[in-house]
mmCIF file of C-alpha atoms in Angstrom:
data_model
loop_
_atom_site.group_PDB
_atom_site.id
_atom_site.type_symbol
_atom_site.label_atom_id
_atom_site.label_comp_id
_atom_site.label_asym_id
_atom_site.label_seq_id
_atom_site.Cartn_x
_atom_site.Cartn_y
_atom_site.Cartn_z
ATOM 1 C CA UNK A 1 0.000 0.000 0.000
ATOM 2 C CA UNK A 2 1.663 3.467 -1.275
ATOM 3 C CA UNK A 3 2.275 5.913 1.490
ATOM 4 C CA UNK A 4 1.708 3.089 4.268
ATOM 5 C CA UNK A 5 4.589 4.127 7.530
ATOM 6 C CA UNK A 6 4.371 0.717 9.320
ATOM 7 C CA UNK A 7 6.212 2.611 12.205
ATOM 8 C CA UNK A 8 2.663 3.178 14.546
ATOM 9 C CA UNK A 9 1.548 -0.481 14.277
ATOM 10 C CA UNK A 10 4.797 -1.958 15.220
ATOM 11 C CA UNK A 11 5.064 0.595 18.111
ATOM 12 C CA UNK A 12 1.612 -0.876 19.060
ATOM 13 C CA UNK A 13 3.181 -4.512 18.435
ATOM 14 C CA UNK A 14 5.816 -3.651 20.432
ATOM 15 C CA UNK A 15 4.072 -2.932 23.727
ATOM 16 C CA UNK A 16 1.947 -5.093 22.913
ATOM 17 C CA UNK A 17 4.682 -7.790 23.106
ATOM 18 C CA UNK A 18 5.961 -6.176 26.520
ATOM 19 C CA UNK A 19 2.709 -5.795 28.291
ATOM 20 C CA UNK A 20 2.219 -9.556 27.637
ATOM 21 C CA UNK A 21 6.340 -10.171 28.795
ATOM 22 C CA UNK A 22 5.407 -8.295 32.263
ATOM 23 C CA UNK A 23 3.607 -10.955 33.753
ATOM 24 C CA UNK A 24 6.229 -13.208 32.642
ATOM 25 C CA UNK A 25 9.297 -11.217 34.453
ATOM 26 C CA UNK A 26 7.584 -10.672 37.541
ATOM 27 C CA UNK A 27 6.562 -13.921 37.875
ATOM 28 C CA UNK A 28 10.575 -14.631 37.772
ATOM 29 C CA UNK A 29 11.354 -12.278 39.656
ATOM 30 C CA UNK A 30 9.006 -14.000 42.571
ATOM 31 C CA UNK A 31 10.404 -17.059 41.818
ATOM 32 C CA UNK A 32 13.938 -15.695 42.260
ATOM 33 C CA UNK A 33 12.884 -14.482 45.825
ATOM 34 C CA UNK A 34 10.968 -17.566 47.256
ATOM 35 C CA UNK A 35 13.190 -19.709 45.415
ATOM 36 C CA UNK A 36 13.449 -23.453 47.629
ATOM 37 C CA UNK A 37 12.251 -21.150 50.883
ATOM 38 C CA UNK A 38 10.135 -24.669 51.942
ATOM 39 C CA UNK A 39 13.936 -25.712 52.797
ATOM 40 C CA UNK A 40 13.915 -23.211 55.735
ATOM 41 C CA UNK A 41 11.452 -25.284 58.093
ATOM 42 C CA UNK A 42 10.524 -28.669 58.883
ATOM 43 C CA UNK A 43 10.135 -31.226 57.372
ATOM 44 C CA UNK A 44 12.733 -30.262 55.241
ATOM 45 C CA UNK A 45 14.658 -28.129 57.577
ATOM 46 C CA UNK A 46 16.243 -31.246 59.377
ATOM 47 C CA UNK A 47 16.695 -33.841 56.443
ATOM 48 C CA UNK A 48 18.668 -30.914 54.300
ATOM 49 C CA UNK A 49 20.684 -30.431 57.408
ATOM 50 C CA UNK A 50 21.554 -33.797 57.337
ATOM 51 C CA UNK A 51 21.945 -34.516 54.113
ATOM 52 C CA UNK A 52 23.412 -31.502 52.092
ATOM 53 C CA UNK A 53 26.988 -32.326 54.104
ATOM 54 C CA UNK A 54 27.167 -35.727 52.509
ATOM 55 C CA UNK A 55 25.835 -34.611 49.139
ATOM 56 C CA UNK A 56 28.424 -32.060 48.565
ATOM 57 C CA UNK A 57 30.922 -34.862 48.910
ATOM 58 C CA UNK A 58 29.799 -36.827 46.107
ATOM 59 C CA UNK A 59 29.754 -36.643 42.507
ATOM 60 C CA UNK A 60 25.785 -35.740 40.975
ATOM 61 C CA UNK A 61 24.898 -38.887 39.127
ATOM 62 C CA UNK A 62 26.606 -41.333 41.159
ATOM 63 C CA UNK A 63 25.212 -44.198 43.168
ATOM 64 C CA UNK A 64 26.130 -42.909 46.265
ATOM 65 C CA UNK A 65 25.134 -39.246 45.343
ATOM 66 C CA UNK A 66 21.260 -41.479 44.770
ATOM 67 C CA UNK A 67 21.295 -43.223 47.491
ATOM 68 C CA UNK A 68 21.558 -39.966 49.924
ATOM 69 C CA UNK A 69 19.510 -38.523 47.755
ATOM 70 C CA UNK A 70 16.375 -40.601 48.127
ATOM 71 C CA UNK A 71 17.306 -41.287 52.122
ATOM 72 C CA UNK A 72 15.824 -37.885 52.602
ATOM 73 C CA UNK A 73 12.569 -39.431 52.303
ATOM 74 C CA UNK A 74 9.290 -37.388 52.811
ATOM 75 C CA UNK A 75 11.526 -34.439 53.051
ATOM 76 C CA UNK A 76 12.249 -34.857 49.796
ATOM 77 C CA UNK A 77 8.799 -35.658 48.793
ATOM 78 C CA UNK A 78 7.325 -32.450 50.788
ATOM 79 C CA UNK A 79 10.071 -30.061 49.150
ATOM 80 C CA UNK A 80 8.912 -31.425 45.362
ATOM 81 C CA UNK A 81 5.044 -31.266 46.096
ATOM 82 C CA UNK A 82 5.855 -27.622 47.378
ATOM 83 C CA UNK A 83 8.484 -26.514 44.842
ATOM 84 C CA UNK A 84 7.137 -26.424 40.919
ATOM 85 C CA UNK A 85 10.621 -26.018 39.514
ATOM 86 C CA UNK A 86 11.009 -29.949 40.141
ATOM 87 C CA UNK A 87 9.428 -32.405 37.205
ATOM 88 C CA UNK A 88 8.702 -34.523 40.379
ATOM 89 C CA UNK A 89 6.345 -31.896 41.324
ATOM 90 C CA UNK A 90 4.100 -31.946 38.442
ATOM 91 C CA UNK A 91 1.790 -35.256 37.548
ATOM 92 C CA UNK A 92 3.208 -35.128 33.508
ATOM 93 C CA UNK A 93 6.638 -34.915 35.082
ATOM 94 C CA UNK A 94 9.044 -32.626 33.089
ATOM 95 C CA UNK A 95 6.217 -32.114 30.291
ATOM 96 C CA UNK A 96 3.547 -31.042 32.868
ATOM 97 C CA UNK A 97 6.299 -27.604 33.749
ATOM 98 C CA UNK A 98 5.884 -24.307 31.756
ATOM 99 C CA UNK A 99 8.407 -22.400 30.470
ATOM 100 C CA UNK A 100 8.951 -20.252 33.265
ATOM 101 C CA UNK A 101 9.245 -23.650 35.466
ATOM 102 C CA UNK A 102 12.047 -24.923 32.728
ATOM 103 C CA UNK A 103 13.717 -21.791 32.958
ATOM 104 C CA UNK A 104 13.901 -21.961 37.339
ATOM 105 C CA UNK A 105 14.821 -24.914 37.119
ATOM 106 C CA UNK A 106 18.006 -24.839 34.769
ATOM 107 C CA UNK A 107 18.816 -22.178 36.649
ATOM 108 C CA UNK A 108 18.609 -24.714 39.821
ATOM 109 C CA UNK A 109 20.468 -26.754 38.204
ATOM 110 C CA UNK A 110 23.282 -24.567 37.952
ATOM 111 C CA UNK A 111 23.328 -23.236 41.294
ATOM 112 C CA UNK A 112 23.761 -26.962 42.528
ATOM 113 C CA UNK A 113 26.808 -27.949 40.432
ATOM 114 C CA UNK A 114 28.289 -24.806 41.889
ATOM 115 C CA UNK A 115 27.989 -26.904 45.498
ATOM 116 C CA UNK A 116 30.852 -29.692 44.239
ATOM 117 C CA UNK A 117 34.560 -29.078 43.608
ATOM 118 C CA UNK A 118 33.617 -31.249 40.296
ATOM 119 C CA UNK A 119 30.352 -30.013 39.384
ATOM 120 C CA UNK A 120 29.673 -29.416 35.927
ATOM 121 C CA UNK A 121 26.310 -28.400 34.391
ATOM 122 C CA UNK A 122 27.777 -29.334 31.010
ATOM 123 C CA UNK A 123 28.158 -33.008 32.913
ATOM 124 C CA UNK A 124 25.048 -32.912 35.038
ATOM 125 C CA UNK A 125 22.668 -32.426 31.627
ATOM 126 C CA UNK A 126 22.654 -35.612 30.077
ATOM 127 C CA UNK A 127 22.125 -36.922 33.480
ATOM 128 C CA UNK A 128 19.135 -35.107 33.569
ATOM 129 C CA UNK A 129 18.189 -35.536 30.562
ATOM 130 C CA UNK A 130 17.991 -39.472 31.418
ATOM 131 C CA UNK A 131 16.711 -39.209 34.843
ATOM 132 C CA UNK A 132 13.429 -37.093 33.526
ATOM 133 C CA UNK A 133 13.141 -38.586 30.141
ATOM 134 C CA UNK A 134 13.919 -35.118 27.943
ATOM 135 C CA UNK A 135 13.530 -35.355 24.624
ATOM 136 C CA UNK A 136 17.055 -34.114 22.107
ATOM 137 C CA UNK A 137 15.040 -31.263 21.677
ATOM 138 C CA UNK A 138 13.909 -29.830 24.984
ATOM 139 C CA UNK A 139 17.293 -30.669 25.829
ATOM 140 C CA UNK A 140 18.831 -28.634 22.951
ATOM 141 C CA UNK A 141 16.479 -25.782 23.940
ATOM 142 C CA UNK A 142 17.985 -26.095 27.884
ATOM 143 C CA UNK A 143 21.508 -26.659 26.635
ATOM 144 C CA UNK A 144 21.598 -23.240 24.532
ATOM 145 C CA UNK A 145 19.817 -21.713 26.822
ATOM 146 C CA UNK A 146 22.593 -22.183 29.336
ATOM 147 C CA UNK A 147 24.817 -21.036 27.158
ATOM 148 C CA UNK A 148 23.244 -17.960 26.234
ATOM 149 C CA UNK A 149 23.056 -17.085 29.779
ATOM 150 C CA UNK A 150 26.758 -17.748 30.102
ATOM 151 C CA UNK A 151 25.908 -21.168 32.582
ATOM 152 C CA UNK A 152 27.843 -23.482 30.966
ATOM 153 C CA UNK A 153 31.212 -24.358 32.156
ATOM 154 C CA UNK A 154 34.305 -22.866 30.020
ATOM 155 C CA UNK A 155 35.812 -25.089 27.140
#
């Protein structure tokens, strides 16, 4: 169309886009300030105190990482049924999460291989991507999502 200036509409587009991105960003932004907070009390309070001593000392994926793991018992349990970042928390598992889930919970993941002298989130993924059945492509979608974000471990 002669004499059309598409400038207005994608102005309009463009706040459109951002009005519907708000929600989205403060939503993270709770998330980044209640983050794991059901670790503070019992029952979690007690098995984490416990536990987190002898997980540090292990390597993620191992047997004996597992096996302290899953010793924390309804602990465990309570902190995934009140925690949404965790596939364990949702009945679909990993494809019951939303994007903003996903996103807290790569970023979880990262924060925990910073708690071991070997950890690795370059290592830990295809662990993951076992233990919660990912598909190659959600896991490419996590994978270069780390690395956008600068989470992934130098070459």
């Amino acid at each position: 169309m002669a004499g059309y200036d598409s400038t207005a509409d994608t102005l309009k587009h463009s706040l459109r886009v951002g009005a519907l991105l708000a929600p989205v960003v403060a939503d993270l932004a709770r998330r980044a300030v209640e983050h794991d907070l059901s670790k503070l009390a019992d029952p979690e309070l007690s098995a984490y105190n416990e536990t987190v001593p002898l997980l540090r000392t292990t390597t993620y994926g191992t047997a004996e990482y597992e096996r302290h793991r899953t010793a924390m018992g309804d602990a465990l349990t309570h902190h995934y049924a009140h925690n949404r970042h965790h596939p364990e928390h949702h009945q679909g598992g990993i494809s019951g999460m939303t994007l903003v889930d996903l996103i807290e919970m790569l970023a979880d993941w990262r924060a925990a291989t910073e708690r071991h002298p070997d950890g690795s989130l370059a290592a830990s993924l295809p662990i993951q991507q076992q233990r919660y059945g990912i598909s190659d492509q959600l896991m490419q979608i996590l994978t270069s999502t780390a690395r956008h974000l600068g989470w992934l471990d130098p070459s």
